[in-house]
CSV table of C-alpha atoms in Angstrom, one decimal:
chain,number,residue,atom,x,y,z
G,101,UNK,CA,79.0,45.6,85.5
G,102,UNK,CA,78.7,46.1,81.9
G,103,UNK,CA,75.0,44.7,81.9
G,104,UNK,CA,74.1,46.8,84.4
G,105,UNK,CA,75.2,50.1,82.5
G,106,UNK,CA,74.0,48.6,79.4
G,107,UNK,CA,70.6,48.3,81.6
G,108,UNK,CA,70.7,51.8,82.6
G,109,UNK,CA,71.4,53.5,79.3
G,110,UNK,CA,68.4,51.7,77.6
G,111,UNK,CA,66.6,52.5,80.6
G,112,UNK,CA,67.1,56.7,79.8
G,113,UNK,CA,66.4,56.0,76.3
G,114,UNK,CA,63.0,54.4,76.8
G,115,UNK,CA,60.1,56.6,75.8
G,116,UNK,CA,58.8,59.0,78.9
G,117,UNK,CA,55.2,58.6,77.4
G,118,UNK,CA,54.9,55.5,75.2
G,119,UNK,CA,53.7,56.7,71.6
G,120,UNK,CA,54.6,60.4,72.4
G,121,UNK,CA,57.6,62.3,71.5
G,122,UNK,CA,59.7,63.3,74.7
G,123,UNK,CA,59.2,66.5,74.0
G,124,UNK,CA,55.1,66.3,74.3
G,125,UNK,CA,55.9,64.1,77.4
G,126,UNK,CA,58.0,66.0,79.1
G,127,UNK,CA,55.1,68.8,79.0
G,128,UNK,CA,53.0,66.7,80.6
G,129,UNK,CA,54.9,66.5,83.6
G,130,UNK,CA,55.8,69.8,83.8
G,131,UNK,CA,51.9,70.3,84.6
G,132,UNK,CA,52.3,67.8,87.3
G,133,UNK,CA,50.4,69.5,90.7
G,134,UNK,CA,53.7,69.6,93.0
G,135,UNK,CA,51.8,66.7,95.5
G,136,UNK,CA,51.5,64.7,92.2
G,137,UNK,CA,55.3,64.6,91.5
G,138,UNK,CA,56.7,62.6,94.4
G,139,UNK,CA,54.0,60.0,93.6
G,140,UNK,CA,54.8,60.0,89.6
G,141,UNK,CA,58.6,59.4,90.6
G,142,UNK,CA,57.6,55.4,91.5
G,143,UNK,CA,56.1,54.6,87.9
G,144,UNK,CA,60.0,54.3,86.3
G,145,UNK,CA,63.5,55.0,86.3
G,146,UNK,CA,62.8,57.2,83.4
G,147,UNK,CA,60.2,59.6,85.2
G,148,UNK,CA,62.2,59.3,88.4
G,149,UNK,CA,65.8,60.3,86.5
G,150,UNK,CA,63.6,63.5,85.0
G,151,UNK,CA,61.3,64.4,88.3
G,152,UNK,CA,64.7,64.4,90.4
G,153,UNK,CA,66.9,66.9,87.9
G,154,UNK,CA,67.0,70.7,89.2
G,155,UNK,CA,66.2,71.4,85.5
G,156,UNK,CA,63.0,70.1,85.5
G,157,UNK,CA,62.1,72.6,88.5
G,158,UNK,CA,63.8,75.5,86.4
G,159,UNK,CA,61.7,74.8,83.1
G,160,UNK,CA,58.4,74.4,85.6
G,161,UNK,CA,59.2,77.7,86.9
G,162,UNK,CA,60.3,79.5,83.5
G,163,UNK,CA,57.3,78.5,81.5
G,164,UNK,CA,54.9,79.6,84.5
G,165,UNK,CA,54.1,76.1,85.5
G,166,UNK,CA,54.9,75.8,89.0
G,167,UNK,CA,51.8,76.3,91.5
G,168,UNK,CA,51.9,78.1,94.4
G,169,UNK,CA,52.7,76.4,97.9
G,170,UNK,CA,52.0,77.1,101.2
G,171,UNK,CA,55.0,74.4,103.0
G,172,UNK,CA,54.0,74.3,106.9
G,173,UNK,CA,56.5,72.2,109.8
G,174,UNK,CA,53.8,71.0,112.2
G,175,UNK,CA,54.3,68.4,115.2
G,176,UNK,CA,51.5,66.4,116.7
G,177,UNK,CA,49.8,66.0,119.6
G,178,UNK,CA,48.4,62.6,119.0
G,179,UNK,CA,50.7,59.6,120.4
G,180,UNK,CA,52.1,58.2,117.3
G,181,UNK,CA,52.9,61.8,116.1
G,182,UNK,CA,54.5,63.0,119.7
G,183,UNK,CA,57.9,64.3,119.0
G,184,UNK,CA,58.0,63.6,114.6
G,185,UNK,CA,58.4,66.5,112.4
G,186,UNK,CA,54.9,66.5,109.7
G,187,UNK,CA,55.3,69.0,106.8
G,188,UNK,CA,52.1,70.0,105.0
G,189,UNK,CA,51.9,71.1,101.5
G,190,UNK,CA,49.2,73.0,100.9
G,191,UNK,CA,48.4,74.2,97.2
G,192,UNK,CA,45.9,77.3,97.5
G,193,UNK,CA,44.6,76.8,94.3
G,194,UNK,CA,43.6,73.4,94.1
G,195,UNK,CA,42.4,73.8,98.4
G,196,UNK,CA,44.9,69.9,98.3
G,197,UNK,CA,46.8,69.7,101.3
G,198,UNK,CA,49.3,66.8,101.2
G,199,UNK,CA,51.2,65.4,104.3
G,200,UNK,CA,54.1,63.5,105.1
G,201,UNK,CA,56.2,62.7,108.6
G,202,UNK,CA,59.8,63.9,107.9
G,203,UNK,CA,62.5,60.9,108.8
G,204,UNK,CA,63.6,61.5,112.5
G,205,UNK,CA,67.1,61.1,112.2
G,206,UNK,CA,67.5,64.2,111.9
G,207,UNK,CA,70.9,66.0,113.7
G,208,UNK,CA,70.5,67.6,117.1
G,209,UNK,CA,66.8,67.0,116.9
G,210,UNK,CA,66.9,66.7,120.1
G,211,UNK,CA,67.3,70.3,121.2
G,212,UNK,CA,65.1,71.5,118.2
G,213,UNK,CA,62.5,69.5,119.0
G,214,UNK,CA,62.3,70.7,122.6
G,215,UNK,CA,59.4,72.6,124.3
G,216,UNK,CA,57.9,75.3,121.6
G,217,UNK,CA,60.5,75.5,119.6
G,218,UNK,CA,59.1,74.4,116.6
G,219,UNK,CA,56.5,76.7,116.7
G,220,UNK,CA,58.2,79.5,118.1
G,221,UNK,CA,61.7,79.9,116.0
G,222,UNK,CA,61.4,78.1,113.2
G,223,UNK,CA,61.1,78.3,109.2
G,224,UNK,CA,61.3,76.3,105.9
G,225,UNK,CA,61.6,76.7,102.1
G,226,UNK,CA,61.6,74.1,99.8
G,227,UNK,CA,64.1,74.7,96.9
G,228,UNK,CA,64.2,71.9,94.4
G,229,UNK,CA,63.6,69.0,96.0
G,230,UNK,CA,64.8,69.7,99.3
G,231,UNK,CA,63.2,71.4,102.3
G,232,UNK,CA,65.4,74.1,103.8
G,233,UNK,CA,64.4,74.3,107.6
G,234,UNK,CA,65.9,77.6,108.6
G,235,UNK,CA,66.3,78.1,113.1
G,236,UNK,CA,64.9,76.7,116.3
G,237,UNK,CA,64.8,77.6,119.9
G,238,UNK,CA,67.5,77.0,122.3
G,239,UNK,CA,66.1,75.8,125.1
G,240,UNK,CA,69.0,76.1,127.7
G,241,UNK,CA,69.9,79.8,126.4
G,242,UNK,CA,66.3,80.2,126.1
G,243,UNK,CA,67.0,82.2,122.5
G,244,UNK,CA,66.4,81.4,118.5
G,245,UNK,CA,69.4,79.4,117.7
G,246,UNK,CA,70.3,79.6,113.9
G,247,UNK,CA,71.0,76.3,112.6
G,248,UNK,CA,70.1,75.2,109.2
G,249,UNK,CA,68.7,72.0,108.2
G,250,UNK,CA,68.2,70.2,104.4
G,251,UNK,CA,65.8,67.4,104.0
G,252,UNK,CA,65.8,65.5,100.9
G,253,UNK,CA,61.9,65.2,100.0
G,254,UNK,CA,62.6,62.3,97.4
G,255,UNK,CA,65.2,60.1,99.9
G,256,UNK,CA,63.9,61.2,103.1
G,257,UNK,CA,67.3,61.8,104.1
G,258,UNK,CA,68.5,65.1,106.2
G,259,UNK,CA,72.4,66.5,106.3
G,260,UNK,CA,73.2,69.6,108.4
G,261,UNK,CA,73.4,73.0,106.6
G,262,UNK,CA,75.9,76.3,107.7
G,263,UNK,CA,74.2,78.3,110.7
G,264,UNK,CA,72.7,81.5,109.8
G,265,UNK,CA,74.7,83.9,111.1
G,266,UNK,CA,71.9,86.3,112.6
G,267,UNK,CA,69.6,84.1,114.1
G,268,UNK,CA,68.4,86.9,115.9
G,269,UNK,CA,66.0,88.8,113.0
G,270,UNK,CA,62.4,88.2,113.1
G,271,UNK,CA,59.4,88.6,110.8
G,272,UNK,CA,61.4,87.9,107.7
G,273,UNK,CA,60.4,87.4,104.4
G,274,UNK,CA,62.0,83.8,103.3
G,275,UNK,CA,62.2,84.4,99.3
G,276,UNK,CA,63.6,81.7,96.8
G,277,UNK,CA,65.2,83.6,93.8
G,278,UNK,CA,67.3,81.3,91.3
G,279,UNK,CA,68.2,77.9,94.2
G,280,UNK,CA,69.1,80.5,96.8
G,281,UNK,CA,67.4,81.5,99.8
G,282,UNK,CA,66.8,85.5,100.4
G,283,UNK,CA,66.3,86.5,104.2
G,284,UNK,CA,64.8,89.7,103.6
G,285,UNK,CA,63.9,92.8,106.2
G,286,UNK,CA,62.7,91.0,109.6
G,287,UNK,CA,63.3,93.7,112.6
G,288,UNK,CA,66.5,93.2,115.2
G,289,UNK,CA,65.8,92.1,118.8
G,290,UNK,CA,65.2,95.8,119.6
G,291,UNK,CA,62.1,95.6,117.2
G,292,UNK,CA,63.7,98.0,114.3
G,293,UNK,CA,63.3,97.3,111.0
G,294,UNK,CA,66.1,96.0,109.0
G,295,UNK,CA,67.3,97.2,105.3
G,296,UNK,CA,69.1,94.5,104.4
G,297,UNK,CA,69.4,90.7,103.6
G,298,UNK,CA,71.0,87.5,104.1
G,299,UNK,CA,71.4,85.1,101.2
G,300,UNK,CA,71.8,81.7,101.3
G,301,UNK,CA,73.4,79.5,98.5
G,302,UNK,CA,72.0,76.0,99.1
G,303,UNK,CA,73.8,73.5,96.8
G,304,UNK,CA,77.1,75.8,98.1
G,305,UNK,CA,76.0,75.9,101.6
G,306,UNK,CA,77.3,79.4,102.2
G,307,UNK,CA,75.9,82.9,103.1
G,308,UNK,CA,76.4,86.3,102.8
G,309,UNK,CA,74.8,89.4,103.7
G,310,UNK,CA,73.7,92.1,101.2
G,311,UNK,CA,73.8,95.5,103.1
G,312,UNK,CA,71.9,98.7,102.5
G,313,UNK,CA,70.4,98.5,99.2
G,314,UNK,CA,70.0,102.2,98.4
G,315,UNK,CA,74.1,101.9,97.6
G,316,UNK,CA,73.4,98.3,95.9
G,317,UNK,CA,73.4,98.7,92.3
G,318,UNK,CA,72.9,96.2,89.7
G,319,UNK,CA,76.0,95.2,87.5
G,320,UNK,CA,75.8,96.2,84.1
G,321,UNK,CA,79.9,95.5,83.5
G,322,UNK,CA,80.3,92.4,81.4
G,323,UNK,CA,83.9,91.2,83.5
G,324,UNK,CA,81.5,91.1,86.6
G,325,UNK,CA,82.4,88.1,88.3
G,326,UNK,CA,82.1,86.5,92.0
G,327,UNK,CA,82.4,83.3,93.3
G,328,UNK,CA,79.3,83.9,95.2
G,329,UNK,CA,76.6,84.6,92.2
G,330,UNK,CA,77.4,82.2,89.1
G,331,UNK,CA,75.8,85.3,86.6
G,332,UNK,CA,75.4,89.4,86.8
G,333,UNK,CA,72.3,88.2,86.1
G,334,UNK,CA,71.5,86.6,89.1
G,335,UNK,CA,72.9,88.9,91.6
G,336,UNK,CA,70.4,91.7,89.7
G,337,UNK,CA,67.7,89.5,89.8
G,338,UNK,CA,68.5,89.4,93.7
G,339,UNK,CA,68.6,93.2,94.2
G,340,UNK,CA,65.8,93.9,92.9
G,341,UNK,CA,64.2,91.3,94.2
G,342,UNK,CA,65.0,92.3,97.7
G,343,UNK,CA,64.2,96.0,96.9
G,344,UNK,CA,60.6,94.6,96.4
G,345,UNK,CA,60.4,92.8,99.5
G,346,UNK,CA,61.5,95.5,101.8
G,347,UNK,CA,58.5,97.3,100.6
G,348,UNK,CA,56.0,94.9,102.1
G,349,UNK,CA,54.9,95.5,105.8
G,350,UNK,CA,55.1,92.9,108.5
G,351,UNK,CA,51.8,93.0,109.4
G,352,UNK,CA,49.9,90.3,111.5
G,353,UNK,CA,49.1,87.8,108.6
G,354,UNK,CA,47.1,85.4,110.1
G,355,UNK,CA,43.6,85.0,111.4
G,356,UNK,CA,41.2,82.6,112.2
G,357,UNK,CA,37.8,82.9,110.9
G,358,UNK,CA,34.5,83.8,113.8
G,359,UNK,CA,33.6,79.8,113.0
G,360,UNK,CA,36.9,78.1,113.9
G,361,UNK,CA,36.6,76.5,110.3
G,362,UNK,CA,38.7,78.2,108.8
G,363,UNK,CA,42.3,80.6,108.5
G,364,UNK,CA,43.0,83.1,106.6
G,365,UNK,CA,46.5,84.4,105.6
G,366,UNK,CA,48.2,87.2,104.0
G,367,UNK,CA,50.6,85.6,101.3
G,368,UNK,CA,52.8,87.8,99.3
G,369,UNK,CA,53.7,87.1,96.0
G,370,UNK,CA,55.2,88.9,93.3
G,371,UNK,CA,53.4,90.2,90.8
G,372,UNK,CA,54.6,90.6,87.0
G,373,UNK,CA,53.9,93.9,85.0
G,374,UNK,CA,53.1,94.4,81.1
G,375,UNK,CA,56.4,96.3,81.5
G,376,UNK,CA,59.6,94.9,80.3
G,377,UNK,CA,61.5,96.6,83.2
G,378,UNK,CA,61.8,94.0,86.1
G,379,UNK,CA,62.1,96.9,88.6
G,380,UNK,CA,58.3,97.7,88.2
G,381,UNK,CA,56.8,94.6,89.1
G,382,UNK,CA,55.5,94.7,92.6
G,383,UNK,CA,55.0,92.2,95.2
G,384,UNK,CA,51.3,92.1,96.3
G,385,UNK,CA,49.9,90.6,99.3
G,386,UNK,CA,46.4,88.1,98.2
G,387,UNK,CA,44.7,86.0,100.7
G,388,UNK,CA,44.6,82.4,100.8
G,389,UNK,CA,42.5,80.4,102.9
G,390,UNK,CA,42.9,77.2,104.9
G,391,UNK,CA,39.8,75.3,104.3
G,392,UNK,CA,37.7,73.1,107.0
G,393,UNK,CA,38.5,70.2,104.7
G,394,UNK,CA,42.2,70.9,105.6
G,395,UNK,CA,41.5,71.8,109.0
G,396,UNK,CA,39.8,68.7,109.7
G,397,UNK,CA,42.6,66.6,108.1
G,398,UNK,CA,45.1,68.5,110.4
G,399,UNK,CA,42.8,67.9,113.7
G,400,UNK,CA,42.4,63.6,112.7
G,401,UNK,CA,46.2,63.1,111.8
G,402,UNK,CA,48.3,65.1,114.6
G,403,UNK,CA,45.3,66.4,117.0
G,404,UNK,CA,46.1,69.8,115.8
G,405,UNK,CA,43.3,72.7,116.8
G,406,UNK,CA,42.4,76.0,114.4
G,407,UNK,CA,44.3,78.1,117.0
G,408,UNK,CA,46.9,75.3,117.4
G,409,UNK,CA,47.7,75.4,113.2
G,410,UNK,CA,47.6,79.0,113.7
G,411,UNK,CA,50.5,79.3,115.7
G,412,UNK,CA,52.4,77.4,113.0
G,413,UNK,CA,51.3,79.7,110.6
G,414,UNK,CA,53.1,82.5,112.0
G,415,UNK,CA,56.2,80.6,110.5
G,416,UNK,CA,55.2,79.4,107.0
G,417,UNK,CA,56.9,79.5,103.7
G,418,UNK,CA,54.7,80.5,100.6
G,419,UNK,CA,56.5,79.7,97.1
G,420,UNK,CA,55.9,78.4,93.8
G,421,UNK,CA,57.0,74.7,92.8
């Protein structure tokens, strides 16, 4: 026992980089490309004790490291992949698409993975190091059902998350802000648009909802406290984060170039102004582009289409990591 833990503390205190000070290290794989990082966690116990802390992710993000992701749940048509779970990480500036199958044993997978359901009700965000898979379709109430899902990226293990509690929204914007989920806008089954938000605490597994945010004000008392939001900080960063949001339209994102070689799609993403006042920064809708590189990976590993990754694409998650 005591070798062991002697093992493991010399272990932390080798060098990250041999001849360079952690600090210069630890730089260096903070540029990491986010497909490189599950890769770099095999070369030691050292990188993988540093790739697997949340801080690492919250440094990445602070210094402006983290590259934008495009996460997409796909399921194949090919034998092998009948019935698996793929998710594609597709970084739009590089055009690198990266894919792995998600473990099966997954709970309930059964009804999730029924019929269209994939396709047709489903959503993801990766926080950290886990993938948040938000819905599916019930298939015997024929409706979205609102269960939640975590996937571990790193262990490949999944553990069953609270159920949303309004399954029922549609064309929302799936926002990570501080390792918690915002559900913002969407319209109700009626098709009206929706003011408000759901938020989602992952490592607490609870939700809430935030309601009409003309009356939501930020918190400028220093006694603010809440069980909920660990800061005043963070609960302002969330208004106004979902203030921004509700301003983008729900239009029809997606579309498939006159070739068939390639997709485009609307992804929003916030944009930071020269101002010092947070509420001025916008979020602006670019295009990014599925490539026929990435296409024709798609088509030889799961016998995916164009028109078949389209449909996907009506629920993917666009964040930086």
């Amino acid at each position: 026992m005591k070798r062991s833990r002697a093992r493991r503390t010399m272990t932390m205190k080798a060098e990250l980089i041999p001849g360079l000070p952690d600090c210069l290290a630890l730089e260096c794989l903070l540029r990491l490309p986010f497909h490189a990082i599950l890769d770099a966690r095999a070369v030691c116990k050292r990188w993988k004790h540093e790739l697997d802390s949340p801080s690492f992710y919250r440094i990445r993000r602070t210094a402006g490291l983290a590259h934008r992701i495009v996460s997409l749940l796909l399921q194949g048509k090919l034998p092998h992949t009948v019935g698996n779970l793929h998710l594609a990480l597709y970084e739009p500036d590089t055009g690198v698409c990266t894919m792995r199958q998600l473990a099966p044993n997954r709970p309930n997978s059964h009804a999730a993975l029924a019929g269209r359901g994939l396709a047709m009700g489903r959503d993801a965000a990766v926080v950290g190091r886990e993938l948040v898979v938000f819905g599916g379709w019930d298939v015997l109430e024929n409706r979205r059902s609102g269960e939640v899902h975590i996937y571990d990226l790193h262990t490949g293990a999944w553990r069953p998350g609270t159920p949303n509690p309004a399954p029922e929204r549609l064309f929302c914007w799936f926002v990570l802000n501080r390792q918690k989920v915002l559900v913002i806008g969407g319209r109700d089954a009626e098709g009206k648009k929706l003011q408000s938000a759901l938020v989602y605490n992952v490592a607490a597994d609870t939700w809430i909802e935030m309601l009409d945010f003309e009356e939501q004000k930020c918190q400028d008392d220093d006694s603010f406290c809440d069980e909920f939001w660990q800061s005043k900080e963070e609960y302002n960063s969330a208004i106004l984060c979902c203030r921004k949001w509700l301003l983008v339209e729900d239009e029809d994102d997606v579309r498939i170039c006159p070739t068939g070689k390639e997709i485009y799609m609307s992804v929003p993403e916030e944009k930071k102004s020269d101002s010092e006042d947070k509420s001025k920064e916008k979020v602006m809708v670019t295009k990014s582009i599925l490539n026929r590189n990435v296409l024709r990976n798609l088509r030889q590993r799961l016998g995916l289409r164009p028109n078949e990754v389209a449909l996907y694409l009506e629920s993917y998650y666009s964040g930086r990591l």
